Short mmCIF file of C-alpha atoms in Angstrom, two decimals:
data_model
loop_
_atom_site.label_atom_id
_atom_site.label_comp_id
_atom_site.label_asym_id
_atom_site.label_seq_id
_atom_site.Cartn_x
_atom_site.Cartn_y
_atom_site.Cartn_z
CA MET I 1 -99.29 -28.21 -41.91
CA SER I 2 -97.39 -24.90 -42.87
CA LYS I 3 -94.32 -24.52 -42.91
CA PRO I 4 -92.98 -21.69 -40.96
CA LEU I 5 -92.09 -18.13 -42.01
CA ILE I 6 -88.56 -17.70 -40.68
CA LEU I 7 -87.64 -13.71 -41.67
CA VAL I 8 -83.22 -13.27 -41.91
CA SER I 9 -80.95 -10.39 -41.14
CA ASN I 10 -77.68 -9.62 -39.78
CA ASP I 11 -75.48 -6.25 -39.46
CA ASP I 12 -72.14 -7.96 -41.78
CA GLY I 13 -74.61 -7.10 -44.49
CA ILE I 14 -76.77 -8.92 -47.26
CA THR I 15 -73.37 -10.51 -49.51
CA SER I 16 -71.32 -11.24 -46.16
CA LYS I 17 -70.77 -15.06 -46.09
CA GLY I 18 -72.70 -15.91 -42.63
CA ILE I 19 -76.04 -14.83 -44.19
CA ARG I 20 -75.37 -17.10 -47.15
CA VAL I 21 -74.58 -19.79 -44.55
CA LEU I 22 -78.16 -18.48 -42.73
CA VAL I 23 -79.65 -18.83 -45.24
CA SER I 24 -78.77 -22.00 -47.00
CA VAL I 25 -79.71 -24.50 -42.92
CA MET I 26 -83.21 -21.81 -42.52
CA LYS I 27 -84.65 -23.24 -46.63
CA LYS I 28 -84.69 -25.87 -44.58
CA LEU I 29 -86.40 -24.81 -42.08
CA GLY I 30 -89.22 -23.32 -42.98
CA GLU I 31 -90.26 -20.06 -45.89
CA VAL I 32 -87.69 -17.36 -45.89
CA VAL I 33 -87.66 -13.70 -45.99
CA VAL I 34 -84.34 -11.81 -45.64
CA VAL I 35 -84.16 -7.84 -44.93
CA ALA I 36 -79.99 -7.73 -44.53
CA PRO I 37 -78.51 -3.88 -44.11
CA ASP I 38 -76.68 -3.62 -47.65
CA SER I 39 -73.63 -3.11 -46.35
CA PRO I 40 -72.28 -3.71 -42.97
CA GLN I 41 -73.20 -2.52 -39.72
CA SER I 42 -70.55 -4.34 -37.53
CA GLY I 43 -70.74 -1.46 -34.36
CA MET I 44 -73.69 -0.15 -34.44
CA GLY I 45 -75.92 -1.44 -31.23
CA HIS I 46 -79.05 -0.95 -31.20
CA ALA I 47 -79.06 1.89 -33.90
CA ILE I 48 -81.78 3.06 -35.62
CA THR I 49 -82.42 6.25 -38.20
CA ILE I 50 -84.37 9.05 -37.12
CA GLY I 51 -83.61 12.33 -39.49
CA GLU I 52 -82.51 10.81 -41.62
CA THR I 53 -84.86 8.67 -44.89
CA LEU I 54 -84.55 4.54 -45.39
CA ARG I 55 -84.35 3.04 -49.01
CA LEU I 56 -85.29 -0.51 -49.49
CA SER I 57 -84.71 -3.01 -52.54
CA GLY I 58 -85.35 -6.49 -53.71
CA GLU I 59 -82.17 -8.72 -54.17
CA ASP I 60 -81.99 -11.38 -56.45
CA ILE I 61 -79.23 -12.95 -54.43
CA PHE I 62 -80.32 -16.31 -52.53
CA GLU I 63 -81.78 -19.31 -55.12
CA GLY I 64 -85.65 -19.54 -54.95
CA VAL I 65 -85.58 -16.65 -51.75
CA GLU I 66 -87.28 -13.17 -51.10
CA ALA I 67 -84.63 -10.50 -50.08
CA TYR I 68 -84.23 -7.14 -50.03
CA LYS I 69 -81.78 -4.99 -49.54
CA SER I 70 -82.21 -1.64 -47.24
CA SER I 71 -79.89 1.55 -45.90
CA GLY I 72 -81.53 0.91 -42.80
CA THR I 73 -79.35 -0.37 -39.02
CA PRO I 74 -79.86 -4.00 -38.36
CA ALA I 75 -83.14 -2.85 -35.62
CA ASP I 76 -84.26 -1.11 -38.63
CA CYS I 77 -84.14 -3.78 -40.97
CA VAL I 78 -85.95 -6.00 -38.52
CA LYS I 79 -89.10 -3.31 -38.46
CA LEU I 80 -89.13 -2.91 -42.21
CA ALA I 81 -89.63 -6.55 -42.24
CA LYS I 82 -92.23 -6.67 -39.41
CA HIS I 83 -94.03 -3.55 -40.09
CA TYR I 84 -94.15 -3.23 -44.38
CA VAL I 85 -92.46 -5.93 -46.66
CA LEU I 86 -94.31 -8.68 -45.04
CA LYS I 87 -97.94 -7.24 -45.28
CA GLY I 88 -99.59 -8.65 -42.37
CA ARG I 89 -97.69 -11.95 -42.10
CA THR I 90 -95.79 -13.14 -38.85
CA PRO I 91 -92.65 -14.18 -38.68
CA ASP I 92 -92.60 -17.66 -36.78
CA LEU I 93 -89.59 -17.30 -36.30
CA VAL I 94 -86.65 -14.52 -36.90
CA VAL I 95 -82.41 -15.04 -36.98
CA SER I 96 -79.66 -13.38 -37.07
CA GLY I 97 -76.27 -14.20 -38.37
CA ILE I 98 -74.26 -15.43 -38.99
CA ASN I 99 -72.75 -13.14 -37.50
CA HIS I 100 -68.24 -13.24 -38.01
CA GLY I 101 -66.60 -12.43 -33.91
CA SER I 102 -67.69 -12.89 -31.61
CA ASN I 103 -70.88 -11.26 -29.69
CA THR I 104 -70.25 -12.69 -26.63
CA SER I 105 -69.86 -11.13 -22.65
CA ILE I 106 -70.75 -7.16 -23.37
CA SER I 107 -71.07 -6.87 -26.95
CA VAL I 108 -74.15 -7.95 -26.93
CA LEU I 109 -74.34 -4.86 -26.72
CA TYR I 110 -71.95 -3.37 -29.59
CA SER I 111 -73.94 -6.14 -31.73
CA GLY I 112 -75.54 -5.47 -34.92
CA THR I 113 -76.31 -8.91 -34.83
CA MET I 114 -78.17 -9.45 -31.07
CA SER I 115 -79.61 -5.88 -32.41
CA ALA I 116 -81.82 -7.44 -34.49
CA ALA I 117 -82.22 -10.21 -32.09
CA ILE I 118 -83.34 -8.00 -29.86
CA GLU I 119 -85.91 -6.34 -32.02
CA GLY I 120 -87.85 -9.62 -32.72
CA ALA I 121 -88.34 -10.30 -29.03
CA LEU I 122 -89.20 -6.47 -28.60
CA GLU I 123 -92.63 -7.36 -31.62
CA GLY I 124 -92.73 -10.44 -29.61
CA LEU I 125 -91.50 -12.86 -32.09
CA PRO I 126 -89.33 -16.11 -30.83
CA SER I 127 -85.87 -14.88 -32.22
CA ILE I 128 -82.26 -15.44 -32.54
CA GLY I 129 -78.94 -13.93 -32.89
CA PHE I 130 -75.88 -16.50 -34.53
CA SER I 131 -71.88 -15.41 -34.03
CA LEU I 132 -68.74 -16.66 -35.26
CA CYS I 133 -66.01 -16.36 -32.88
CA ASP I 134 -64.01 -15.89 -35.91
CA TYR I 135 -63.14 -12.65 -37.67
CA SER I 136 -62.32 -13.58 -41.05
CA SER I 137 -64.40 -12.83 -44.19
CA LYS I 138 -63.76 -16.06 -45.31
CA ALA I 139 -64.64 -17.81 -42.16
CA ASP I 140 -65.44 -21.66 -42.15
CA PHE I 141 -68.59 -22.15 -41.03
CA SER I 142 -69.14 -25.51 -41.59
CA HIS I 143 -68.26 -27.30 -37.75
CA ILE I 144 -71.67 -25.10 -36.99
CA GLU I 145 -74.08 -25.15 -39.67
CA GLU I 146 -76.00 -28.46 -38.25
CA TRP I 147 -75.80 -26.57 -35.19
CA VAL I 148 -77.60 -23.41 -36.36
CA GLU I 149 -80.74 -26.03 -37.26
CA ARG I 150 -80.52 -27.95 -34.20
CA ILE I 151 -81.54 -24.96 -32.11
CA ALA I 152 -83.34 -23.20 -34.72
CA ARG I 153 -85.09 -26.61 -34.55
CA GLN I 154 -85.64 -26.63 -30.55
CA VAL I 155 -86.51 -22.45 -30.99
CA LEU I 156 -89.45 -23.17 -33.33
CA GLU I 157 -90.69 -26.26 -31.89
CA ASN I 158 -90.36 -25.06 -27.68
CA GLY I 159 -90.42 -21.63 -28.57
CA ILE I 160 -88.91 -18.50 -26.29
CA ASN I 161 -90.40 -16.92 -23.21
CA LYS I 162 -91.73 -13.95 -24.58
CA GLY I 163 -89.21 -10.54 -24.78
CA ILE I 164 -86.37 -12.81 -25.09
CA ALA I 165 -83.88 -12.99 -27.94
CA LEU I 166 -81.12 -15.63 -27.47
CA ASN I 167 -77.43 -15.11 -28.11
CA VAL I 168 -75.76 -18.22 -29.66
CA ASN I 169 -72.00 -17.81 -30.01
CA PHE I 170 -70.52 -20.33 -31.52
CA PRO I 171 -66.70 -21.44 -30.87
CA PRO I 172 -64.48 -21.19 -34.57
CA LYS I 173 -63.55 -24.34 -36.17
CA GLN I 174 -61.13 -26.46 -33.55
CA ASN I 175 -59.74 -29.74 -34.24
CA GLU I 176 -61.68 -31.73 -31.96
CA SER I 177 -65.15 -31.56 -32.54
CA ILE I 178 -67.70 -28.85 -30.46
CA ARG I 179 -68.40 -30.00 -27.50
CA GLY I 180 -72.27 -29.77 -26.98
CA VAL I 181 -73.70 -26.61 -26.27
CA LYS I 182 -74.14 -24.64 -22.89
CA VAL I 183 -76.61 -21.99 -21.47
CA CYS I 184 -75.32 -19.24 -19.99
CA ARG I 185 -75.42 -15.60 -18.19
CA GLN I 186 -73.17 -12.70 -20.13
CA ALA I 187 -69.91 -12.65 -18.33
CA ASP I 188 -68.81 -10.62 -16.29
CA ALA I 189 -65.70 -7.92 -18.86
CA LYS I 190 -64.82 -5.22 -20.55
CA TRP I 191 -63.28 -4.09 -23.13
CA GLN I 192 -59.64 -2.53 -22.70
CA GLU I 193 -59.55 0.82 -24.85
CA GLU I 194 -56.68 1.83 -26.86
CA PHE I 195 -57.40 4.70 -29.36
CA ASP I 196 -54.24 4.55 -31.90
CA GLU I 197 -53.23 8.74 -33.07
CA ARG I 198 -52.56 9.74 -36.17
CA PHE I 199 -52.15 12.04 -38.44
CA ASP I 200 -53.54 12.57 -41.93
CA PRO I 201 -51.65 14.14 -45.08
CA THR I 202 -53.27 17.73 -44.51
CA GLY I 203 -51.31 16.58 -40.36
CA ARG I 204 -54.85 16.68 -38.60
CA LYS I 205 -54.92 14.25 -35.78
CA TYR I 206 -57.80 11.16 -35.86
CA PHE I 207 -57.67 7.89 -34.51
CA TRP I 208 -58.39 4.28 -34.90
CA LEU I 209 -60.80 2.65 -31.86
CA ALA I 210 -58.38 -0.03 -30.59
CA GLY I 211 -58.29 -1.87 -27.54
CA ASN I 212 -57.87 -6.18 -25.77
CA PHE I 213 -60.91 -7.74 -23.91
CA VAL I 214 -60.53 -8.39 -21.06
CA ASN I 215 -62.30 -11.11 -18.94
CA PHE I 216 -63.30 -10.58 -15.29
CA ASP I 217 -65.26 -13.72 -14.92
CA LYS I 218 -63.45 -16.59 -12.96
CA GLY I 219 -67.26 -18.50 -13.20
CA GLU I 220 -68.05 -21.50 -15.57
CA ASP I 221 -71.93 -20.48 -16.46
CA ASN I 222 -70.74 -18.00 -18.75
CA ASP I 223 -70.18 -17.34 -22.74
CA GLU I 224 -67.03 -16.78 -22.38
CA TRP I 225 -65.87 -20.08 -20.05
CA ALA I 226 -68.11 -21.77 -22.62
CA ILE I 227 -66.32 -21.04 -25.92
CA ALA I 228 -62.56 -20.95 -24.26
CA ASN I 229 -63.83 -24.86 -24.06
CA ASN I 230 -64.87 -25.82 -27.66
CA TYR I 231 -68.76 -25.28 -26.55
CA VAL I 232 -71.71 -23.43 -27.70
CA SER I 233 -73.00 -20.68 -25.69
CA ILE I 234 -76.70 -19.29 -25.63
CA VAL I 235 -77.90 -16.57 -23.62
CA PRO I 236 -81.05 -15.01 -23.35
CA CYS I 237 -81.39 -11.79 -23.48
CA GLN I 238 -84.07 -9.67 -22.54
CA TYR I 239 -84.32 -5.94 -23.21
CA ASP I 240 -85.55 -4.71 -19.54
CA LEU I 241 -82.93 -3.43 -18.50
CA THR I 242 -84.09 -2.82 -14.89
CA ALA I 243 -81.64 -3.46 -12.40
CA HIS I 244 -84.81 -4.51 -10.04
CA HIS I 245 -82.83 -5.40 -7.00
CA ALA I 246 -81.33 -1.37 -7.18
CA ILE I 247 -84.64 0.39 -6.19
CA SER I 248 -85.04 -0.85 -3.22
CA GLN I 249 -80.92 0.31 -2.96
CA ILE I 250 -81.69 4.02 -3.99
CA ASN I 251 -85.05 4.15 -2.13
CA LYS I 252 -83.05 3.30 0.98
CA SER I 253 -79.56 4.76 0.82
CA TRP I 254 -80.85 8.14 -0.78
CA ASP I 255 -81.50 11.32 1.59
CA TRP I 256 -85.18 11.52 0.29
CA GLU I 257 -85.41 14.34 2.88
CA GLN I 258 -83.26 16.56 -0.23
CA LEU I 259 -86.09 15.12 -2.10
CA LYS I 260 -88.14 16.64 -1.50
CA PRO I 261 -90.56 18.87 -4.18
CA MET B 1 -61.21 19.04 -0.08
CA SER B 2 -60.98 18.53 -4.38
CA LYS B 3 -63.78 19.35 -6.33
CA PRO B 4 -66.01 16.04 -7.82
CA LEU B 5 -64.77 15.69 -11.71
CA ILE B 6 -67.28 15.07 -14.27
CA LEU B 7 -67.36 14.38 -17.02
CA VAL B 8 -70.29 15.41 -19.29
CA SER B 9 -71.95 13.90 -23.96
CA ASN B 10 -74.81 13.90 -25.05
CA ASP B 11 -76.56 12.57 -28.21
CA ASP B 12 -77.72 15.96 -29.82
CA GLY B 13 -74.53 17.28 -30.24
CA ILE B 14 -72.45 19.31 -28.83
CA THR B 15 -74.16 23.03 -29.29
CA SER B 16 -77.59 21.77 -28.28
CA LYS B 17 -79.76 23.78 -25.76
CA GLY B 18 -80.41 20.66 -22.84
CA ILE B 19 -76.12 19.98 -22.79
CA ARG B 20 -75.88 23.45 -22.12
CA VAL B 21 -77.96 23.29 -19.26
CA LEU B 22 -76.24 20.58 -18.21
CA VAL B 23 -72.59 22.09 -17.87
CA SER B 24 -74.75 24.63 -16.02
CA VAL B 25 -75.26 22.56 -13.71
CA MET B 26 -72.73 20.87 -13.07
CA LYS B 27 -70.65 23.84 -12.82
CA LYS B 28 -72.01 24.47 -9.54
CA LEU B 29 -71.25 20.47 -8.52
CA GLY B 30 -67.49 20.58 -10.24
CA GLU B 31 -64.85 20.58 -12.23
CA VAL B 32 -66.40 19.58 -15.89
CA VAL B 33 -65.01 17.97 -18.87
CA VAL B 34 -67.20 17.25 -22.12
CA VAL B 35 -66.88 15.59 -24.97
CA ALA B 36 -69.87 15.00 -27.36
CA PRO B 37 -70.90 14.77 -30.69
CA ASP B 38 -70.54 17.12 -33.05
CA SER B 39 -73.43 16.50 -34.55
CA PRO B 40 -77.15 14.83 -32.98
CA GLN B 41 -76.72 11.27 -32.92
CA SER B 42 -80.31 10.77 -31.34
CA GLY B 43 -81.12 6.59 -32.31
CA MET B 44 -77.16 5.72 -31.84
CA GLY B 45 -77.90 2.86 -29.44
CA HIS B 46 -75.10 1.85 -28.65
CA ALA B 47 -73.30 2.42 -31.91
CA ILE B 48 -69.69 2.27 -31.85
CA THR B 49 -67.38 3.59 -34.58
CA ILE B 50 -65.35 0.34 -36.09
CA GLY B 51 -64.04 0.44 -39.44
CA GLU B 52 -63.80 4.28 -39.75
CA THR B 53 -61.98 6.60 -37.96
CA LEU B 54 -63.03 9.31 -35.27
CA ARG B 55 -61.76 12.85 -35.60
CA LEU B 56 -61.49 15.42 -31.37
CA SER B 57 -61.16 18.84 -31.44
CA GLY B 58 -61.20 20.76 -28.57
CA GLU B 59 -64.36 23.45 -29.18
CA ASP B 60 -64.93 26.61 -27.12
CA ILE B 61 -67.88 26.86 -26.02
CA PHE B 62 -68.82 26.96 -22.59
CA GLU B 63 -67.14 29.33 -19.88
CA GLY B 64 -64.59 28.22 -18.13
CA VAL B 65 -65.74 24.89 -19.25
CA GLU B 66 -62.71 21.38 -21.35
CA ALA B 67 -64.58 21.52 -24.76
CA TYR B 68 -64.05 19.00 -26.90
CA LYS B 69 -66.25 17.45 -30.20
CA SER B 70 -66.12 14.36 -31.77
CA SER B 71 -67.38 12.69 -35.18
CA GLY B 72 -67.51 9.49 -33.11
CA THR B 73 -71.68 8.29 -31.45
CA PRO B 74 -72.23 8.80 -27.82
CA ALA B 75 -70.15 5.53 -26.69
CA ASP B 76 -67.31 6.73 -28.47
CA CYS B 77 -67.21 9.51 -26.58
CA VAL B 78 -66.94 8.04 -23.52
CA LYS B 79 -64.59 5.99 -24.39
CA LEU B 80 -62.41 8.61 -26.51
CA ALA B 81 -62.90 10.55 -22.82
CA LYS B 82 -61.90 8.01 -20.05
CA HIS B 83 -59.01 6.42 -22.55
CA TYR B 84 -57.31 9.58 -23.38
CA VAL B 85 -58.96 12.69 -23.32
CA LEU B 86 -58.71 12.64 -19.12
CA LYS B 87 -55.13 11.48 -19.30
CA GLY B 88 -55.51 8.12 -16.35
CA ARG B 89 -57.49 10.43 -14.15
CA THR B 90 -61.61 8.84 -12.70
CA PRO B 91 -64.36 11.35 -12.99
CA ASP B 92 -66.14 10.87 -10.36
CA LEU B 93 -69.20 10.68 -11.96
CA VAL B 94 -69.94 10.61 -15.78
CA VAL B 95 -73.39 12.67 -17.27
CA SER B 96 -75.05 12.64 -21.01
CA GLY B 97 -77.73 15.23 -21.87
CA ILE B 98 -79.66 16.68 -21.71
CA ASN B 99 -81.58 15.17 -24.26
CA HIS B 100 -84.40 16.79 -25.73
CA GLY B 101 -86.78 14.40 -26.01
CA SER B 102 -88.27 11.03 -24.29
CA ASN B 103 -85.36 8.05 -23.10
CA THR B 104 -88.44 6.14 -21.30
CA SER B 105 -89.69 2.57 -20.72
CA ILE B 106 -88.41 1.01 -24.21
CA SER B 107 -86.79 4.03 -25.81
CA VAL B 108 -83.36 3.39 -23.39
CA LEU B 109 -82.22 0.73 -26.21
CA TYR B 110 -82.27 3.35 -28.92
CA SER B 111 -80.78 6.06 -26.66
CA GLY B 112 -77.88 7.78 -27.44
CA THR B 113 -78.17 9.46 -24.61
CA MET B 114 -78.35 6.43 -22.08
CA SER B 115 -75.49 3.76 -24.50
CA ALA B 116 -73.29 7.71 -22.67
CA ALA B 117 -73.88 6.36 -19.65
CA ILE B 118 -73.84 3.37 -19.84
CA GLU B 119 -71.10 2.94 -21.12
CA GLY B 120 -70.15 4.91 -18.39
CA ALA B 121 -70.96 2.38 -15.78
CA LEU B 122 -69.13 -0.78 -18.41
CA GLU B 123 -65.84 2.05 -17.03
CA GLY B 124 -67.74 1.46 -13.79
CA LEU B 125 -67.51 4.91 -12.79
CA PRO B 126 -71.14 6.71 -11.68
CA SER B 127 -73.31 7.59 -14.43
CA ILE B 128 -76.57 9.09 -15.02
CA GLY B 129 -78.48 9.84 -18.32
CA PHE B 130 -81.22 12.76 -18.81
CA SER B 131 -83.85 13.93 -20.69
CA LEU B 132 -86.59 16.70 -20.90
CA CYS B 133 -90.19 14.86 -22.20
CA ASP B 134 -90.38 17.42 -24.09
CA TYR B 135 -89.26 17.10 -28.32
CA SER B 136 -89.02 20.48 -28.73
CA SER B 137 -85.36 22.50 -29.64
CA LYS B 138 -86.80 25.36 -27.90
CA ALA B 139 -88.29 23.10 -24.70
CA ASP B 140 -88.00 25.04 -22.05
CA PHE B 141 -85.71 23.47 -19.17
CA SER B 142 -86.22 26.10 -16.29
CA HIS B 143 -88.43 23.52 -14.20
CA ILE B 144 -86.15 21.19 -14.14
CA GLU B 145 -82.21 22.41 -12.99
CA GLU B 146 -82.88 22.10 -9.24
CA TRP B 147 -84.11 18.00 -9.43
CA VAL B 148 -81.30 17.53 -12.35
CA GLU B 149 -79.11 19.05 -9.48
CA ARG B 150 -80.11 17.27 -6.08
CA ILE B 151 -80.24 13.54 -8.36
CA ALA B 152 -76.55 14.21 -9.06
CA ARG B 153 -75.81 15.25 -5.41
CA GLN B 154 -77.20 12.26 -4.15
CA VAL B 155 -75.53 10.11 -6.39
CA LEU B 156 -72.59 11.56 -5.98
CA GLU B 157 -72.92 10.93 -2.11
CA ASN B 158 -73.89 7.75 -2.01
CA GLY B 159 -73.00 5.56 -5.63
CA ILE B 160 -75.05 3.66 -7.10
CA ASN B 161 -74.19 -0.29 -7.45
CA LYS B 162 -71.30 -0.44 -9.74
CA GLY B 163 -72.37 -1.82 -13.41
CA ILE B 164 -75.51 -0.35 -13.10
CA ALA B 165 -76.93 3.74 -14.66
CA LEU B 166 -79.65 5.62 -13.87
CA ASN B 167 -81.88 6.96 -16.78
CA VAL B 168 -83.47 10.13 -15.96
CA ASN B 169 -86.64 11.16 -17.36
CA PHE B 170 -88.41 14.99 -15.90
CA PRO B 171 -92.17 16.48 -17.20
CA PRO B 172 -92.09 19.29 -19.18
CA LYS B 173 -93.24 22.07 -18.26
CA GLN B 174 -96.80 22.36 -16.47
CA ASN B 175 -98.71 24.70 -14.95
CA GLU B 176 -98.32 22.49 -11.88
CA SER B 177 -95.39 22.23 -10.10
CA ILE B 178 -93.14 18.33 -10.16
CA ARG B 179 -94.52 16.50 -7.44
CA GLY B 180 -91.00 14.86 -6.33
CA VAL B 181 -89.12 11.70 -8.19
CA LYS B 182 -90.38 8.62 -8.09
CA VAL B 183 -87.41 4.92 -8.50
CA CYS B 184 -88.89 2.68 -10.47
CA ARG B 185 -88.61 0.14 -13.80
CA GLN B 186 -88.91 -0.10 -17.60
CA ALA B 187 -92.77 0.53 -18.28
CA ASP B 188 -93.80 -2.85 -20.62
CA ALA B 189 -94.12 -0.19 -23.50
CA LYS B 190 -93.29 -0.61 -27.36
CA TRP B 191 -93.62 1.48 -30.54
CA GLN B 192 -96.00 0.87 -33.22
CA GLU B 193 -94.21 0.96 -36.31
CA GLU B 194 -94.97 2.53 -39.54
CA PHE B 195 -93.05 2.91 -42.39
CA ASP B 196 -94.14 6.54 -44.62
CA GLU B 197 -93.50 5.70 -48.25
CA ARG B 198 -92.95 8.16 -51.11
CA PHE B 199 -91.21 8.14 -53.78
CA ASP B 200 -87.93 10.21 -54.97
CA PRO B 201 -87.58 13.45 -58.19
CA THR B 202 -86.04 10.19 -59.72
CA GLY B 203 -88.81 7.96 -59.56
CA ARG B 204 -87.10 5.85 -56.68
CA LYS B 205 -88.80 4.78 -53.85
CA TYR B 206 -87.54 5.85 -49.82
CA PHE B 207 -89.63 5.25 -46.86
CA TRP B 208 -89.39 7.49 -43.45
CA LEU B 209 -89.84 5.72 -40.36
CA ALA B 210 -93.04 6.57 -38.08
CA GLY B 211 -94.96 4.89 -34.77
CA ASN B 212 -96.67 5.73 -31.87
CA PHE B 213 -95.34 4.58 -28.76
CA VAL B 214 -98.13 2.03 -27.35
CA ASN B 215 -97.91 1.55 -23.15
CA PHE B 216 -99.49 -1.92 -22.25
CA ASP B 217 -97.89 -0.96 -18.43
CA LYS B 218 -101.38 -0.48 -16.17
CA GLY B 219 -98.44 -0.39 -13.11
CA GLU B 220 -98.08 2.20 -11.26
CA ASP B 221 -94.29 1.46 -10.65
CA ASN B 222 -93.11 1.91 -13.91
CA ASP B 223 -91.53 5.28 -16.05
CA GLU B 224 -94.30 5.90 -17.90
CA TRP B 225 -96.94 6.18 -14.93
CA ALA B 226 -94.58 8.65 -13.01
CA ILE B 227 -93.72 10.82 -16.11
CA ALA B 228 -97.76 10.81 -16.96
CA ASN B 229 -98.07 12.06 -12.74
CA ASN B 230 -96.03 14.83 -13.46
CA TYR B 231 -93.19 13.03 -11.45
CA VAL B 232 -89.56 12.15 -11.74
CA SER B 233 -89.04 9.49 -13.17
CA ILE B 234 -85.73 7.09 -11.66
CA VAL B 235 -84.90 3.25 -13.63
CA PRO B 236 -81.66 1.88 -12.79
CA CYS B 237 -80.25 0.48 -15.91
CA GLN B 238 -77.60 -2.69 -16.29
CA TYR B 239 -75.37 -3.62 -19.22
CA ASP B 240 -76.16 -7.52 -18.09
CA LEU B 241 -78.72 -8.26 -20.36
CA THR B 242 -78.97 -11.54 -19.10
CA ALA B 243 -82.80 -13.17 -18.77
CA HIS B 244 -81.44 -15.27 -15.86
CA HIS B 245 -84.62 -16.86 -14.71
CA ALA B 246 -85.08 -17.72 -18.41
CA ILE B 247 -81.29 -20.14 -18.42
CA SER B 248 -83.44 -22.80 -16.02
CA GLN B 249 -86.60 -23.11 -18.57
CA ILE B 250 -84.90 -23.55 -21.30
CA ASN B 251 -82.45 -26.16 -19.68
CA LYS B 252 -86.07 -27.33 -19.01
CA SER B 253 -87.68 -27.86 -21.60
CA TRP B 254 -85.66 -28.49 -24.54
CA ASP B 255 -84.73 -32.41 -26.09
CA TRP B 256 -80.81 -31.96 -25.42
CA GLU B 257 -81.00 -35.38 -26.88
CA GLN B 258 -81.67 -33.46 -29.88
CA LEU B 259 -78.68 -31.23 -29.00
CA LYS B 260 -75.79 -33.65 -28.61
CA PRO B 261 -72.85 -33.93 -30.03
#
């Protein structure tokens, strides 16, 4: 049997520690091709590059691995890989990360890491975004390497339902070993924004986005709970945003006489 | 009764024709405050500005309306409005658009217009993104103004379930009048990407993202069908991406012996 073809991307950029760890683990499982941003793209959400040109160039930084850096977003990188770099070959797995920082709960919406994985799912490919809940650029990934490998093996062996990307978050390194894996729902939480108002040397105002994460969720079946309790969280994510239950609610509650042509 | 407070944003930038039309309609319904990007942000998805500063400045371009332009993304604009500009006042409605171009089906994921509306929903506010399925910068909006007003009135009067933003798309101007409104699900479709490969004057390669929209959906209850049949489509969208049905599927099909600590 031929080796699985694994596409690797991320949002912290091709030189980040997280993608080096991910590439080293994926090399054990198959043939790896990397297409990743040439600079950090955190917070890019599902952005794509329209109205500007894209660059793509080969990059010999992972031993024995075909790798490219791009000026584009994580979603652009997956599109470039699928429709240009791989020249008709179809990846058996798309992995993104390992992100330096949490992508639990609502952060999935802002996450470039997950946008690469969701772009993979849009292409009908089994896709996983991996994030370590530790924002340090020197974060210790040693306790999660075996978990990344084991989860990727499960996906290669069992697949994922079409149109679904897994959002996998790992707790930061602690004295106690990771307690296991929980398949979760996205926690109900939000960022309580604050804007840090400053003045530049010319006296013009500018802002830094700041804020605190506020968790409203009291359940034990969500990703925030899993991470807080030293479990790996896996949230299956879909790109159909339709709130199906709301369709009948709107049909019932609106005054349709007012909406006649 | 005091007038409703309506926050307006968009992704085509504060000088676009679509936002001028939206502001003029919203002025009939309440007190309008505009916070919009200072330049076009199409395709920005749910990007936010991290690691860079944000600018915000007053802009006297809509008669009798408090307005600001920002260097940020559409999602940044809604955050800035809610947590800085409005100084503790809570909007009764957040509207975004009117986008020059379709945001039906999968385009919702890439849409800056919808990211502003979804950011509003995250803040617990009734939110609507409006898009006209006509990409021309000179697009004719005259046939949709009354529909924008009537839909916004329904939301102001009846609310929307919490956590839901409406993705409203209008058909382009045709000889026949719009036939009515359909509450829809997001169509199952995708962009079939192509990269247009070129060389700059120094001989270095670059790419333009191009591609065709491919609709796989044969149903008549989705937004693509509605637009193709000259109806206004309304898709209620949620920011909980969890594929709830997939949780038990993964719990059943994976080999959990392999995932023990």
